[in-house]
């Protein structure tokens, strides 16, 4: 490619295609005018190519830069942060079209495109995106190839094929780097995209929030158990405890976070499992009751709930062990904790308080009172529904005595209220309940609609025990899941008619969904989950240790081992399929190379012979004999190979024998230059 | 019989001093039945070379001086009314000779140029609806001043491609020029040249050229050369199959001049600059004079063995 050449038409088409493809994954996050901007730039560039319009001058470009910066500011509200920076980059990527004059500028566009392909992974790391970005890479490399094509050979399919071959050649290196490249911590803290619209648990709970969650079929997390998956009623995934109540909302107490001495007694059979969550930008992680984990990124808070030390800005996989029958703080409840667990807003819900007093008079024993309250939920005509009646100021009163229609959050909130009013320390636990077993990968899928709230009450001697009023009202919710519980009502995943989970009863569709989820699970586990800890584990297993010196050495060796066959493959055309005289020629030249004698690329056999005769006057006879035979074999007959005479080999041997071990340095005069007269 | 070729070239060399290489190429061009384009400044011996060739080869010789007002009829001939017989009689033009020298071909208009070039390609001319064959052998030597001189119509690529070789004579070596200045002029010696070959002998030799063995190794070498021009970024376009056929034919003729029954890479290399120089154009050279250096790069960069 000569420096002053223009960009050929076909490579412009390639470049525009590559731009669209590179921009596509970003488009859903961007305002619509961005597409318009791209279209404008593309049309302008095409008009430049058609020599209708000119390149924009400096003022226009400055104006465009300012306008685009303003646009980013208006769209994102800031110019700092990942979203804004990426958007600005995309804009400049588009504007670069307008100053793309030479092939060198086109190269800049392609390299930028490669970078933009990488930035898409900051927002999404799914398989689908990864596959699409492979395609983007292919198109970008094809554009790169197209840029190098000469006018006579600008077949787009050819560029695509060459690009594909180049990428395939890069795959082994990519795999090696994936396995061996050190996973460094972030070099600088990036404010990861604040996706406020994400569904998931929040710090506080009002019943409406849970109903909102129940409408989402989004995946919350996946769990793989060592051994069999426990029964559904065992699967209470604790995410947080809600201790403070303001009459409307239950929220976390500020004390809940932070570690404390763990006075708990593990009991019974443990469950061991691995949880894989996606990025939630919240610190909660999910575990069964009585959990502990060796993971350094997790801590156990004072309510015996596993928590991440930092909000999950990316997906995370962690292992945990749970003793579901263990005793939590069985002896004594700390005074402050006790006070917090009995706190109630003043002047709210008088009827509930009266009901609690009444219960207390009938049942002086805490455990009995608890039982009685549960059977109250069981006996009275409570109804489990996702369409409860709206509640007024005294929400618990209205729920317990008037409407009696609600779902887990109502039941858990009301029960905790009554327990506290009766003097029993209690709190609401929010999390998920149940999950769907994917038989294909033998793991449990927990969706957002599995969100659940239940109650923990403290009894002397037994510590915190879990009770679930929802189980008393709608046991099928716990045993079979939300879909079964709402069968009569038809409110399951209301408002998302296109979600595959809704159609679980259609066999093939359900199979396809589970298959796709398994694929995603494996992707998350094996590709995204391959972080520094698993890498270290991998090194320990295969190399015996994980020190960087050894790893560096091994990676070098592996890369060399990968590159050598490739180098051989690339250099292979130099040695064409050799026949008899070809082999002899090669052998002779290798030997002569040791004497610092080398045939030039374009040197014919007779010219080379002349030069050798001058350089090695002592071997004149052998040299002439060999070359005569060589020329006779290679050129004097039409058949390749020139018959089966071993004469050539004999002469080669004679010549090789006659050659000196080394040669006194002496200038070689060039004889027999290709101006004819190849001397004889 | 091949000794006569040596005698012939020696004879020409006595007229055109110090140009052995160009003379051999010209003879090879005739043997390969190709037409020759000599491009050089005025007074370098272009005409002398062509006349000497004609004489030594025993060919009938005609010279057409191309000027801007030359008409196709001036080349091909015209029909003239004969009062005695009452019919049109065709008066053949200068093209009806075995060796035609088209002097300064780029000074004529494209129309006249193409009249000649058509004859070169077809071996026959059509005048007044009657097709007349040209003598056999038929050989054109065209000369031109370097193409960018004023008042000229440089030959387009399609017409350049019809010439098997383009030669450039260049200034004589001082020693040769000294002899030239001391002795008789080349022109005077021209008259003393006796034909070395008969027309039949020449035709026999021409018929032998395709018999020269070109082994697979040589064919592969020619293919490598041609492919390189097609794939290299340096060349605006690659060589045509006509060029590769011409290259092979010229290499065979050269091998015959070397008195060898088969072609070796050195033969190809000897004729390559003359055969491909006018067919190649460097991609960054709009005037089109970079062909020679491209040919040299081909020689250096394409592996010969």
Short mmCIF file of N, CA, C and O in Angstrom, two decimals, chain A residues 1-2 4 148-151 153 158 576 581 585 600-608 630-632 634-640 674-678 680, chain B residues 21 24 210-218 221 224 230-233 252 254 258 260 262-266 269-270 284 296 299-305:
data_model
loop_
_atom_site.label_atom_id
_atom_site.label_comp_id
_atom_site.label_asym_id
_atom_site.label_seq_id
_atom_site.Cartn_x
_atom_site.Cartn_y
_atom_site.Cartn_z
N UNK A 1 0.84 -1.18 0.00
CA UNK A 1 0.00 0.00 0.00
C UNK A 1 0.88 1.24 0.00
O UNK A 1 1.69 1.43 0.88
N UNK A 2 0.74 2.05 -0.99
CA UNK A 2 1.56 3.25 -1.01
C UNK A 2 0.88 4.33 -0.18
O UNK A 2 -0.34 4.41 -0.08
N UNK A 4 0.34 7.50 -0.34
CA UNK A 4 -0.52 8.58 -0.80
C UNK A 4 -1.74 8.07 -1.54
O UNK A 4 -2.50 8.85 -2.10
N UNK A 148 -5.90 -3.79 1.99
CA UNK A 148 -4.62 -4.14 1.39
C UNK A 148 -4.79 -4.76 0.02
O UNK A 148 -3.80 -5.11 -0.61
N UNK A 149 -6.03 -4.92 -0.41
CA UNK A 149 -6.20 -5.60 -1.69
C UNK A 149 -5.85 -4.67 -2.84
O UNK A 149 -6.08 -3.46 -2.77
N UNK A 150 -5.31 -5.25 -3.90
CA UNK A 150 -4.97 -4.46 -5.07
C UNK A 150 -6.21 -4.35 -5.94
O UNK A 150 -7.09 -5.20 -5.87
N UNK A 151 -6.27 -3.35 -6.79
CA UNK A 151 -7.49 -3.11 -7.56
C UNK A 151 -7.97 -4.33 -8.34
O UNK A 151 -9.16 -4.55 -8.48
N UNK A 153 -7.75 -7.45 -7.56
CA UNK A 153 -8.14 -8.63 -6.79
C UNK A 153 -8.88 -8.20 -5.54
O UNK A 153 -8.45 -8.45 -4.44
N UNK A 158 -13.09 -13.06 -0.75
CA UNK A 158 -11.70 -13.41 -0.53
C UNK A 158 -11.17 -12.73 0.73
O UNK A 158 -10.48 -13.34 1.55
N UNK A 576 9.09 -25.77 -2.01
CA UNK A 576 8.03 -26.38 -2.80
C UNK A 576 8.22 -27.89 -2.76
O UNK A 576 9.25 -28.39 -2.34
N UNK A 581 16.04 -33.59 -7.93
CA UNK A 581 17.07 -32.55 -8.07
C UNK A 581 16.82 -31.41 -7.10
O UNK A 581 17.76 -30.75 -6.65
N UNK A 585 19.65 -30.03 -4.68
CA UNK A 585 19.94 -28.59 -4.72
C UNK A 585 19.94 -28.02 -3.31
O UNK A 585 20.83 -27.29 -2.90
N UNK A 600 21.77 -16.24 -4.61
CA UNK A 600 20.79 -15.17 -4.51
C UNK A 600 19.43 -15.71 -4.95
O UNK A 600 19.35 -16.74 -5.61
N UNK A 601 18.37 -15.00 -4.54
CA UNK A 601 17.03 -15.51 -4.83
C UNK A 601 16.82 -15.73 -6.32
O UNK A 601 16.31 -16.75 -6.74
N UNK A 602 17.21 -14.75 -7.10
CA UNK A 602 16.90 -14.84 -8.52
C UNK A 602 18.03 -15.43 -9.35
O UNK A 602 18.06 -15.28 -10.55
N UNK A 603 18.94 -16.09 -8.68
CA UNK A 603 20.12 -16.58 -9.40
C UNK A 603 19.84 -17.93 -10.06
O UNK A 603 19.40 -18.87 -9.40
N UNK A 604 20.09 -18.02 -11.34
CA UNK A 604 19.90 -19.27 -12.05
C UNK A 604 21.04 -20.23 -11.77
O UNK A 604 22.07 -19.84 -11.24
N UNK A 605 20.88 -21.51 -12.13
CA UNK A 605 21.89 -22.51 -11.78
C UNK A 605 23.26 -22.23 -12.43
O UNK A 605 24.29 -22.40 -11.79
N UNK A 606 23.24 -21.78 -13.67
CA UNK A 606 24.53 -21.56 -14.34
C UNK A 606 25.24 -20.35 -13.75
O UNK A 606 26.46 -20.37 -13.57
N UNK A 607 24.50 -19.33 -13.42
CA UNK A 607 25.13 -18.15 -12.83
C UNK A 607 25.74 -18.51 -11.47
O UNK A 607 26.85 -18.11 -11.13
N UNK A 608 25.00 -19.33 -10.74
CA UNK A 608 25.45 -19.78 -9.42
C UNK A 608 26.71 -20.63 -9.58
O UNK A 608 27.68 -20.49 -8.86
N UNK A 630 22.76 -31.56 -12.93
CA UNK A 630 21.56 -30.91 -12.40
C UNK A 630 20.77 -30.26 -13.52
O UNK A 630 19.56 -30.46 -13.65
N UNK A 631 21.45 -29.47 -14.35
CA UNK A 631 20.75 -28.76 -15.42
C UNK A 631 20.14 -29.76 -16.39
O UNK A 631 19.01 -29.59 -16.86
N UNK A 632 20.87 -30.85 -16.64
CA UNK A 632 20.34 -31.85 -17.56
C UNK A 632 19.04 -32.43 -17.01
O UNK A 632 18.04 -32.54 -17.72
N UNK A 634 17.03 -31.15 -14.62
CA UNK A 634 15.93 -30.23 -14.34
C UNK A 634 15.37 -29.62 -15.61
O UNK A 634 14.18 -29.31 -15.67
N UNK A 635 16.19 -29.41 -16.62
CA UNK A 635 15.72 -28.59 -17.73
C UNK A 635 15.75 -29.29 -19.07
O UNK A 635 15.08 -28.84 -19.99
N UNK A 636 16.55 -30.35 -19.21
CA UNK A 636 16.70 -30.88 -20.55
C UNK A 636 15.60 -31.84 -20.94
O UNK A 636 15.51 -32.22 -22.09
N UNK A 637 14.74 -32.23 -19.99
CA UNK A 637 13.67 -33.14 -20.41
C UNK A 637 12.34 -32.59 -19.93
O UNK A 637 12.28 -31.82 -18.98
N UNK A 638 11.32 -32.99 -20.64
CA UNK A 638 10.01 -32.46 -20.30
C UNK A 638 9.44 -33.09 -19.05
O UNK A 638 8.65 -32.48 -18.34
N UNK A 639 9.83 -34.35 -18.80
CA UNK A 639 9.28 -35.03 -17.63
C UNK A 639 9.93 -34.46 -16.36
O UNK A 639 11.14 -34.30 -16.32
N UNK A 640 9.13 -34.20 -15.36
CA UNK A 640 9.73 -33.78 -14.10
C UNK A 640 10.50 -34.95 -13.50
O UNK A 640 10.12 -36.11 -13.65
N UNK A 674 22.60 -11.49 -14.60
CA UNK A 674 21.59 -11.89 -15.59
C UNK A 674 21.57 -11.02 -16.84
O UNK A 674 20.51 -10.66 -17.31
N UNK A 675 22.71 -10.64 -17.34
CA UNK A 675 22.66 -9.94 -18.62
C UNK A 675 23.00 -10.90 -19.76
O UNK A 675 23.58 -10.54 -20.76
N UNK A 676 22.63 -12.15 -19.57
CA UNK A 676 22.81 -13.10 -20.65
C UNK A 676 24.12 -13.84 -20.48
O UNK A 676 24.45 -14.26 -19.39
N UNK A 677 24.83 -14.04 -21.51
CA UNK A 677 26.14 -14.69 -21.60
C UNK A 677 26.42 -15.57 -20.40
O UNK A 677 27.45 -15.44 -19.77
N UNK A 678 25.51 -16.42 -19.99
CA UNK A 678 25.81 -17.26 -18.84
C UNK A 678 26.96 -18.14 -19.26
O UNK A 678 26.81 -19.08 -20.03
N UNK A 680 30.04 -20.25 -20.40
CA UNK A 680 30.25 -21.69 -20.50
C UNK A 680 31.69 -21.93 -20.81
O UNK A 680 32.28 -21.18 -21.55
N UNK B 21 24.43 -7.47 -27.16
CA UNK B 21 23.26 -7.93 -26.42
C UNK B 21 21.97 -7.58 -27.16
O UNK B 21 21.10 -8.42 -27.36
N UNK B 24 21.55 -9.66 -30.32
CA UNK B 24 21.09 -11.03 -30.05
C UNK B 24 19.61 -11.06 -29.72
O UNK B 24 18.87 -11.95 -30.16
N UNK B 210 9.86 -23.81 -31.41
CA UNK B 210 8.94 -24.47 -30.46
C UNK B 210 9.38 -25.86 -30.06
O UNK B 210 8.86 -26.42 -29.09
N UNK B 211 10.36 -26.43 -30.80
CA UNK B 211 10.82 -27.77 -30.45
C UNK B 211 11.78 -27.77 -29.27
O UNK B 211 12.08 -28.80 -28.69
N UNK B 212 12.31 -26.58 -28.97
CA UNK B 212 13.27 -26.50 -27.86
C UNK B 212 12.56 -26.91 -26.57
O UNK B 212 11.45 -26.47 -26.29
N UNK B 213 13.22 -27.75 -25.80
CA UNK B 213 12.57 -28.28 -24.60
C UNK B 213 12.42 -27.21 -23.53
O UNK B 213 13.40 -26.54 -23.18
N UNK B 214 11.22 -27.10 -23.05
CA UNK B 214 11.01 -26.24 -21.86
C UNK B 214 10.47 -27.17 -20.78
O UNK B 214 9.34 -27.62 -20.86
N UNK B 215 11.29 -27.47 -19.80
CA UNK B 215 10.89 -28.45 -18.79
C UNK B 215 9.88 -27.84 -17.83
O UNK B 215 9.61 -26.64 -17.86
N UNK B 216 9.33 -28.70 -17.00
CA UNK B 216 8.33 -28.23 -16.05
C UNK B 216 8.93 -27.18 -15.11
O UNK B 216 8.27 -26.22 -14.73
N UNK B 217 10.21 -27.37 -14.79
CA UNK B 217 10.85 -26.41 -13.89
C UNK B 217 10.86 -25.02 -14.49
O UNK B 217 10.65 -24.03 -13.79
N UNK B 218 11.09 -24.96 -15.83
CA UNK B 218 11.11 -23.65 -16.48
C UNK B 218 9.71 -23.05 -16.54
O UNK B 218 9.51 -21.86 -16.26
N UNK B 221 8.94 -21.63 -13.33
CA UNK B 221 9.64 -20.37 -13.10
C UNK B 221 8.91 -19.23 -13.78
O UNK B 221 8.68 -18.16 -13.18
N UNK B 224 5.92 -18.39 -11.83
CA UNK B 224 6.23 -17.61 -10.63
C UNK B 224 6.45 -16.15 -10.97
O UNK B 224 5.96 -15.25 -10.29
N UNK B 230 1.33 -10.19 -10.93
CA UNK B 230 -0.11 -10.02 -10.71
C UNK B 230 -0.43 -9.74 -9.26
O UNK B 230 -1.45 -9.15 -8.93
N UNK B 231 0.43 -10.21 -8.35
CA UNK B 231 0.12 -10.05 -6.93
C UNK B 231 0.86 -8.89 -6.29
O UNK B 231 0.48 -8.44 -5.22
N UNK B 232 1.91 -8.43 -6.93
CA UNK B 232 2.73 -7.39 -6.29
C UNK B 232 2.00 -6.06 -6.28
O UNK B 232 1.27 -5.72 -7.22
N UNK B 233 2.22 -5.31 -5.19
CA UNK B 233 1.62 -3.99 -5.12
C UNK B 233 2.37 -3.00 -6.00
O UNK B 233 1.89 -1.92 -6.26
N UNK B 252 12.98 -19.62 -25.52
CA UNK B 252 13.35 -20.74 -26.40
C UNK B 252 14.29 -20.26 -27.50
O UNK B 252 15.30 -20.90 -27.81
N UNK B 254 16.18 -17.75 -27.41
CA UNK B 254 17.48 -17.42 -26.81
C UNK B 254 18.31 -18.69 -26.60
O UNK B 254 19.50 -18.72 -26.87
N UNK B 258 21.90 -19.83 -28.02
CA UNK B 258 22.95 -20.37 -27.17
C UNK B 258 23.36 -21.76 -27.64
O UNK B 258 24.17 -22.42 -26.98
N UNK B 260 21.58 -24.50 -27.58
CA UNK B 260 21.21 -25.48 -26.58
C UNK B 260 19.82 -26.01 -26.91
O UNK B 260 18.99 -25.27 -27.43
N UNK B 262 17.55 -27.02 -24.85
CA UNK B 262 16.56 -26.84 -23.78
C UNK B 262 16.77 -25.48 -23.14
O UNK B 262 17.83 -24.86 -23.28
N UNK B 263 15.74 -25.04 -22.44
CA UNK B 263 15.76 -23.70 -21.84
C UNK B 263 16.24 -23.82 -20.40
O UNK B 263 15.82 -24.73 -19.67
N UNK B 264 17.12 -22.93 -19.99
CA UNK B 264 17.48 -22.87 -18.57
C UNK B 264 17.08 -21.49 -18.05
O UNK B 264 16.80 -20.58 -18.83
N UNK B 265 17.01 -21.33 -16.73
CA UNK B 265 16.52 -20.06 -16.19
C UNK B 265 17.28 -18.86 -16.73
O UNK B 265 16.69 -17.79 -16.89
N UNK B 266 18.56 -19.02 -17.01
CA UNK B 266 19.31 -17.87 -17.50
C UNK B 266 18.76 -17.36 -18.82
O UNK B 266 18.84 -16.17 -19.12
N UNK B 269 15.90 -15.23 -17.99
CA UNK B 269 16.36 -13.98 -17.40
C UNK B 269 16.94 -13.05 -18.45
O UNK B 269 16.81 -11.83 -18.36
N UNK B 270 17.57 -13.64 -19.47
CA UNK B 270 18.18 -12.80 -20.49
C UNK B 270 17.13 -12.03 -21.28
O UNK B 270 17.32 -10.86 -21.63
N UNK B 284 2.81 3.41 -8.97
CA UNK B 284 2.92 4.82 -8.60
C UNK B 284 3.59 5.62 -9.70
O UNK B 284 4.20 6.64 -9.46
N UNK B 296 13.72 -5.70 -13.43
CA UNK B 296 14.93 -6.01 -12.68
C UNK B 296 14.59 -6.56 -11.30
O UNK B 296 15.20 -7.51 -10.82
N UNK B 299 13.58 -10.13 -11.54
CA UNK B 299 14.74 -11.01 -11.67
C UNK B 299 15.37 -11.28 -10.32
O UNK B 299 15.79 -12.39 -10.01
N UNK B 300 15.42 -10.22 -9.50
CA UNK B 300 16.12 -10.37 -8.23
C UNK B 300 15.28 -11.09 -7.19
O UNK B 300 15.82 -11.73 -6.30
N UNK B 301 13.96 -10.92 -7.28
CA UNK B 301 13.14 -11.35 -6.15
C UNK B 301 12.44 -12.69 -6.36
O UNK B 301 11.98 -13.29 -5.40
N UNK B 302 12.31 -13.12 -7.61
CA UNK B 302 11.62 -14.38 -7.84
C UNK B 302 12.67 -15.49 -7.92
O UNK B 302 13.63 -15.38 -8.67
N UNK B 303 12.44 -16.49 -7.10
CA UNK B 303 13.45 -17.54 -7.04
C UNK B 303 13.53 -18.28 -8.36
O UNK B 303 12.51 -18.66 -8.94
N UNK B 304 14.74 -18.45 -8.85
CA UNK B 304 14.92 -18.96 -10.20
C UNK B 304 14.89 -20.48 -10.24
O UNK B 304 14.61 -21.07 -11.27
N UNK B 305 15.20 -21.11 -9.13
CA UNK B 305 15.35 -22.56 -9.16
C UNK B 305 14.18 -23.22 -8.44
O UNK B 305 13.79 -22.70 -7.40
#
